[in-house]
């Protein structure tokens, strides 16, 4: 019993350290005009969600061991909170997912963050490495109506209109306006 408690708390603490370090790192990078890549931010949010479930489980476990009547009252509230976290997590995943692609436009490496909920468009950010990208938006491209990722099937899709600059403000692509 004691070994399982140690493992439970060890997992909870490990899952808590990753999001705290990630959020602090993103805040520090923001001061330098950088940000963590989107896939890493999704991992941080998932770990925070798991932390909430682990914390609620620990509270229920502690209360259940000492006061069974309080545990039976607390359990429905925990289920409601857990359901709300799962529901909002699913909604955010479904409607706010923005896949990222590393693209090269006229010799400049960038991150294309695709928003394809109703219209297909991409926002371009400076590429730094596999963990970090620039915070300043370098450009925008509109690919038309639809809900698909334009970079999913083509390496270099042609937008209907776009305006993309490099980090020094030199225009790389601009047409359709």
PDB file of C-alpha atoms in Angstrom:
ATOM      1  CA  UNK A   1       0.000   0.000   0.000  1.00  0.00           C
ATOM      2  CA  UNK A   2       2.778   2.452   0.927  1.00  0.00           C
ATOM      3  CA  UNK A   3       4.740   1.620  -2.253  1.00  0.00           C
ATOM      4  CA  UNK A   4       1.718   2.388  -4.441  1.00  0.00           C
ATOM      5  CA  UNK A   5       1.271   5.745  -2.657  1.00  0.00           C
ATOM      6  CA  UNK A   6       4.926   6.619  -3.325  1.00  0.00           C
ATOM      7  CA  UNK A   7       4.566   5.722  -7.005  1.00  0.00           C
ATOM      8  CA  UNK A   8       1.307   7.704  -7.242  1.00  0.00           C
ATOM      9  CA  UNK A   9       2.863  10.824  -5.720  1.00  0.00           C
ATOM     10  CA  UNK A  10       6.055  10.371  -7.761  1.00  0.00           C
ATOM     11  CA  UNK A  11       4.071  10.321 -11.013  1.00  0.00           C
ATOM     12  CA  UNK A  12       2.030  13.327  -9.891  1.00  0.00           C
ATOM     13  CA  UNK A  13       5.106  15.373  -9.030  1.00  0.00           C
ATOM     14  CA  UNK A  14       6.869  14.417 -12.277  1.00  0.00           C
ATOM     15  CA  UNK A  15       3.814  15.432 -14.299  1.00  0.00           C
ATOM     16  CA  UNK A  16       3.651  18.723 -12.399  1.00  0.00           C
ATOM     17  CA  UNK A  17       7.296  19.666 -12.944  1.00  0.00           C
ATOM     18  CA  UNK A  18       7.068  19.469 -16.770  1.00  0.00           C
ATOM     19  CA  UNK A  19       4.231  22.028 -17.173  1.00  0.00           C
ATOM     20  CA  UNK A  20       5.737  24.426 -14.623  1.00  0.00           C
ATOM     21  CA  UNK A  21       9.119  24.344 -16.367  1.00  0.00           C
ATOM     22  CA  UNK A  22       7.403  24.648 -19.774  1.00  0.00           C
ATOM     23  CA  UNK A  23       5.309  27.662 -18.793  1.00  0.00           C
ATOM     24  CA  UNK A  24       8.306  29.371 -17.165  1.00  0.00           C
ATOM     25  CA  UNK A  25      10.454  28.661 -20.234  1.00  0.00           C
ATOM     26  CA  UNK A  26       7.807  30.084 -22.560  1.00  0.00           C
ATOM     27  CA  UNK A  27       7.567  33.225 -20.416  1.00  0.00           C
ATOM     28  CA  UNK A  28      11.353  33.687 -20.469  1.00  0.00           C
ATOM     29  CA  UNK A  29      11.527  33.049 -24.231  1.00  0.00           C
ATOM     30  CA  UNK A  30       8.802  35.674 -24.743  1.00  0.00           C
ATOM     31  CA  UNK A  31      11.224  38.300 -23.481  1.00  0.00           C
ATOM     32  CA  UNK A  32      13.572  37.404 -26.337  1.00  0.00           C
ATOM     33  CA  UNK A  33      10.863  37.398 -29.033  1.00  0.00           C
ATOM     34  CA  UNK A  34      10.648  33.597 -29.119  1.00  0.00           C
ATOM     35  CA  UNK A  35       8.018  31.014 -28.222  1.00  0.00           C
ATOM     36  CA  UNK A  36       7.812  27.253 -27.776  1.00  0.00           C
ATOM     37  CA  UNK A  37       6.515  25.326 -30.772  1.00  0.00           C
ATOM     38  CA  UNK A  38       2.810  24.475 -30.718  1.00  0.00           C
ATOM     39  CA  UNK A  39       3.286  20.702 -30.321  1.00  0.00           C
ATOM     40  CA  UNK A  40       5.260  21.307 -27.131  1.00  0.00           C
ATOM     41  CA  UNK A  41       2.575  23.637 -25.761  1.00  0.00           C
ATOM     42  CA  UNK A  42      -0.032  20.912 -26.424  1.00  0.00           C
ATOM     43  CA  UNK A  43       2.103  18.462 -24.409  1.00  0.00           C
ATOM     44  CA  UNK A  44       2.248  20.975 -21.551  1.00  0.00           C
ATOM     45  CA  UNK A  45      -1.537  21.432 -21.555  1.00  0.00           C
ATOM     46  CA  UNK A  46      -2.099  17.648 -21.621  1.00  0.00           C
ATOM     47  CA  UNK A  47       0.235  17.247 -18.624  1.00  0.00           C
ATOM     48  CA  UNK A  48      -1.672  19.966 -16.775  1.00  0.00           C
ATOM     49  CA  UNK A  49      -4.925  18.088 -17.454  1.00  0.00           C
ATOM     50  CA  UNK A  50      -3.396  14.864 -16.167  1.00  0.00           C
ATOM     51  CA  UNK A  51      -2.139  16.776 -13.097  1.00  0.00           C
ATOM     52  CA  UNK A  52      -5.682  17.883 -12.312  1.00  0.00           C
ATOM     53  CA  UNK A  53      -6.949  14.299 -12.508  1.00  0.00           C
ATOM     54  CA  UNK A  54      -4.034  13.016 -10.381  1.00  0.00           C
ATOM     55  CA  UNK A  55      -4.633  15.742  -7.768  1.00  0.00           C
ATOM     56  CA  UNK A  56      -8.353  15.014  -7.628  1.00  0.00           C
ATOM     57  CA  UNK A  57      -7.618  11.312  -7.294  1.00  0.00           C
ATOM     58  CA  UNK A  58      -5.180  11.987  -4.467  1.00  0.00           C
ATOM     59  CA  UNK A  59      -7.722  14.141  -2.643  1.00  0.00           C
ATOM     60  CA  UNK A  60     -10.423  11.513  -3.064  1.00  0.00           C
ATOM     61  CA  UNK A  61      -8.056   8.758  -1.948  1.00  0.00           C
ATOM     62  CA  UNK A  62      -7.039  10.682   1.185  1.00  0.00           C
ATOM     63  CA  UNK A  63     -10.612  11.624   2.100  1.00  0.00           C
ATOM     64  CA  UNK A  64     -11.921   8.133   1.314  1.00  0.00           C
ATOM     65  CA  UNK A  65      -9.382   6.548   3.644  1.00  0.00           C
ATOM     66  CA  UNK A  66     -10.311   8.805   6.569  1.00  0.00           C
ATOM     67  CA  UNK A  67     -13.943   9.899   6.058  1.00  0.00           C
ATOM     68  CA  UNK A  68     -16.127   7.717   3.831  1.00  0.00           C
ATOM     69  CA  UNK A  69     -19.207   9.978   4.107  1.00  0.00           C
ATOM     70  CA  UNK A  70     -17.279  13.017   2.843  1.00  0.00           C
ATOM     71  CA  UNK A  71     -15.838  10.908   0.022  1.00  0.00           C
ATOM     72  CA  UNK A  72     -19.298   9.960  -1.230  1.00  0.00           C
ATOM     73  CA  UNK A  73     -20.248  13.654  -1.360  1.00  0.00           C
ATOM     74  CA  UNK A  74     -16.933  14.688  -2.949  1.00  0.00           C
ATOM     75  CA  UNK A  75     -16.970  12.023  -5.695  1.00  0.00           C
ATOM     76  CA  UNK A  76     -19.794  13.574  -7.815  1.00  0.00           C
ATOM     77  CA  UNK A  77     -18.066  16.968  -7.719  1.00  0.00           C
ATOM     78  CA  UNK A  78     -14.830  15.363  -8.854  1.00  0.00           C
ATOM     79  CA  UNK A  79     -16.639  13.587 -11.686  1.00  0.00           C
ATOM     80  CA  UNK A  80     -18.216  16.875 -12.789  1.00  0.00           C
ATOM     81  CA  UNK A  81     -14.856  18.665 -12.716  1.00  0.00           C
ATOM     82  CA  UNK A  82     -13.168  15.787 -14.546  1.00  0.00           C
ATOM     83  CA  UNK A  83     -15.950  15.721 -17.147  1.00  0.00           C
ATOM     84  CA  UNK A  84     -15.676  19.479 -17.663  1.00  0.00           C
ATOM     85  CA  UNK A  85     -11.902  19.226 -18.139  1.00  0.00           C
ATOM     86  CA  UNK A  86     -12.327  16.424 -20.676  1.00  0.00           C
ATOM     87  CA  UNK A  87     -15.136  18.256 -22.504  1.00  0.00           C
ATOM     88  CA  UNK A  88     -13.272  21.556 -22.816  1.00  0.00           C
ATOM     89  CA  UNK A  89     -10.078  19.718 -23.703  1.00  0.00           C
ATOM     90  CA  UNK A  90     -11.890  17.915 -26.518  1.00  0.00           C
ATOM     91  CA  UNK A  91     -13.436  21.182 -27.774  1.00  0.00           C
ATOM     92  CA  UNK A  92     -10.082  22.943 -27.746  1.00  0.00           C
ATOM     93  CA  UNK A  93      -8.482  20.001 -29.553  1.00  0.00           C
ATOM     94  CA  UNK A  94     -11.231  19.899 -32.170  1.00  0.00           C
ATOM     95  CA  UNK A  95     -11.550  23.606 -32.926  1.00  0.00           C
ATOM     96  CA  UNK A  96      -8.212  25.146 -31.997  1.00  0.00           C
ATOM     97  CA  UNK A  97      -5.804  22.604 -33.485  1.00  0.00           C
ATOM     98  CA  UNK A  98      -3.274  24.313 -35.748  1.00  0.00           C
ATOM     99  CA  UNK A  99      -0.784  21.927 -37.378  1.00  0.00           C
ATOM    100  CA  UNK A 100       2.714  23.251 -37.971  1.00  0.00           C
ATOM    101  CA  UNK A 101       4.959  22.609 -40.950  1.00  0.00           C
ATOM    102  CA  UNK A 102       8.565  23.583 -41.521  1.00  0.00           C
ATOM    103  CA  UNK A 103       8.641  25.277 -44.933  1.00  0.00           C
ATOM    104  CA  UNK A 104      11.269  27.056 -46.964  1.00  0.00           C
ATOM    105  CA  UNK A 105      10.256  30.098 -48.999  1.00  0.00           C
ATOM    106  CA  UNK A 106      12.943  31.599 -51.226  1.00  0.00           C
ATOM    107  CA  UNK A 107      15.719  30.236 -49.014  1.00  0.00           C
ATOM    108  CA  UNK A 108      14.166  31.341 -45.712  1.00  0.00           C
ATOM    109  CA  UNK A 109      13.134  28.583 -43.304  1.00  0.00           C
ATOM    110  CA  UNK A 110       9.824  29.238 -41.537  1.00  0.00           C
ATOM    111  CA  UNK A 111       7.117  27.585 -39.492  1.00  0.00           C
ATOM    112  CA  UNK A 112       3.747  27.552 -41.269  1.00  0.00           C
ATOM    113  CA  UNK A 113       0.977  27.352 -38.667  1.00  0.00           C
ATOM    114  CA  UNK A 114      -2.158  26.285 -40.527  1.00  0.00           C
ATOM    115  CA  UNK A 115      -5.653  27.417 -39.550  1.00  0.00           C
ATOM    116  CA  UNK A 116      -8.139  25.427 -41.610  1.00  0.00           C
ATOM    117  CA  UNK A 117     -11.401  25.424 -39.654  1.00  0.00           C
ATOM    118  CA  UNK A 118     -13.570  27.261 -42.222  1.00  0.00           C
ATOM    119  CA  UNK A 119     -10.980  28.807 -44.539  1.00  0.00           C
ATOM    120  CA  UNK A 120      -7.551  27.458 -45.352  1.00  0.00           C
ATOM    121  CA  UNK A 121      -4.882  29.922 -44.281  1.00  0.00           C
ATOM    122  CA  UNK A 122      -1.349  29.796 -42.904  1.00  0.00           C
ATOM    123  CA  UNK A 123       0.574  32.141 -40.623  1.00  0.00           C
ATOM    124  CA  UNK A 124       4.350  32.154 -40.919  1.00  0.00           C
ATOM    125  CA  UNK A 125       6.859  32.488 -38.055  1.00  0.00           C
ATOM    126  CA  UNK A 126      10.678  32.406 -38.063  1.00  0.00           C
ATOM    127  CA  UNK A 127      12.131  28.904 -37.664  1.00  0.00           C
ATOM    128  CA  UNK A 128      14.771  28.615 -34.940  1.00  0.00           C
ATOM    129  CA  UNK A 129      14.929  24.898 -34.084  1.00  0.00           C
ATOM    130  CA  UNK A 130      12.671  21.920 -33.371  1.00  0.00           C
ATOM    131  CA  UNK A 131      11.634  23.320 -29.950  1.00  0.00           C
ATOM    132  CA  UNK A 132      11.506  27.078 -30.513  1.00  0.00           C
ATOM    133  CA  UNK A 133      10.228  29.473 -33.178  1.00  0.00           C
ATOM    134  CA  UNK A 134      10.010  33.244 -33.459  1.00  0.00           C
ATOM    135  CA  UNK A 135       7.066  35.067 -31.920  1.00  0.00           C
ATOM    136  CA  UNK A 136       6.715  37.729 -34.618  1.00  0.00           C
ATOM    137  CA  UNK A 137       4.422  36.783 -37.494  1.00  0.00           C
ATOM    138  CA  UNK A 138       6.274  37.082 -40.806  1.00  0.00           C
ATOM    139  CA  UNK A 139       3.355  36.630 -43.124  1.00  0.00           C
ATOM    140  CA  UNK A 140      -0.025  35.285 -44.056  1.00  0.00           C
ATOM    141  CA  UNK A 141      -1.321  33.148 -46.912  1.00  0.00           C
ATOM    142  CA  UNK A 142      -4.927  32.418 -47.857  1.00  0.00           C
ATOM    143  CA  UNK A 143      -5.590  29.164 -49.712  1.00  0.00           C
ATOM    144  CA  UNK A 144      -9.386  29.356 -50.154  1.00  0.00           C
ATOM    145  CA  UNK A 145     -12.410  27.698 -48.594  1.00  0.00           C
ATOM    146  CA  UNK A 146     -12.383  24.274 -47.078  1.00  0.00           C
ATOM    147  CA  UNK A 147     -11.268  22.498 -43.998  1.00  0.00           C
ATOM    148  CA  UNK A 148      -8.109  20.694 -45.051  1.00  0.00           C
ATOM    149  CA  UNK A 149      -4.451  21.373 -44.411  1.00  0.00           C
ATOM    150  CA  UNK A 150      -2.898  22.776 -47.628  1.00  0.00           C
ATOM    151  CA  UNK A 151       0.560  21.480 -46.660  1.00  0.00           C
ATOM    152  CA  UNK A 152      -0.680  17.960 -45.913  1.00  0.00           C
ATOM    153  CA  UNK A 153      -0.588  16.768 -49.539  1.00  0.00           C
ATOM    154  CA  UNK A 154       1.725  19.308 -51.188  1.00  0.00           C
ATOM    155  CA  UNK A 155       5.139  20.551 -50.123  1.00  0.00           C
ATOM    156  CA  UNK A 156       4.627  23.974 -51.676  1.00  0.00           C
ATOM    157  CA  UNK A 157       0.935  24.790 -52.248  1.00  0.00           C
ATOM    158  CA  UNK A 158       0.038  27.940 -54.156  1.00  0.00           C
ATOM    159  CA  UNK A 159      -2.022  30.419 -52.130  1.00  0.00           C
ATOM    160  CA  UNK A 160      -4.745  32.641 -53.611  1.00  0.00           C
ATOM    161  CA  UNK A 161      -3.250  35.670 -51.850  1.00  0.00           C
ATOM    162  CA  UNK A 162      -0.288  36.099 -49.579  1.00  0.00           C
ATOM    163  CA  UNK A 163       2.167  38.519 -48.050  1.00  0.00           C
ATOM    164  CA  UNK A 164       5.298  36.960 -46.577  1.00  0.00           C
ATOM    165  CA  UNK A 165       8.447  38.753 -45.403  1.00  0.00           C
ATOM    166  CA  UNK A 166      11.739  37.559 -43.983  1.00  0.00           C
ATOM    167  CA  UNK A 167      13.006  38.566 -40.522  1.00  0.00           C
ATOM    168  CA  UNK A 168      14.546  41.762 -41.911  1.00  0.00           C
ATOM    169  CA  UNK A 169      11.315  42.998 -43.539  1.00  0.00           C
ATOM    170  CA  UNK A 170      12.253  42.077 -47.116  1.00  0.00           C
ATOM    171  CA  UNK A 171       9.201  40.883 -49.059  1.00  0.00           C
ATOM    172  CA  UNK A 172       9.536  37.262 -50.188  1.00  0.00           C
ATOM    173  CA  UNK A 173       6.049  36.757 -51.641  1.00  0.00           C
ATOM    174  CA  UNK A 174       3.218  39.226 -52.135  1.00  0.00           C
ATOM    175  CA  UNK A 175       0.324  38.824 -54.523  1.00  0.00           C
ATOM    176  CA  UNK A 176      -3.428  38.549 -54.762  1.00  0.00           C
ATOM    177  CA  UNK A 177      -4.352  41.848 -53.075  1.00  0.00           C
TER     178      UNK A 177
END
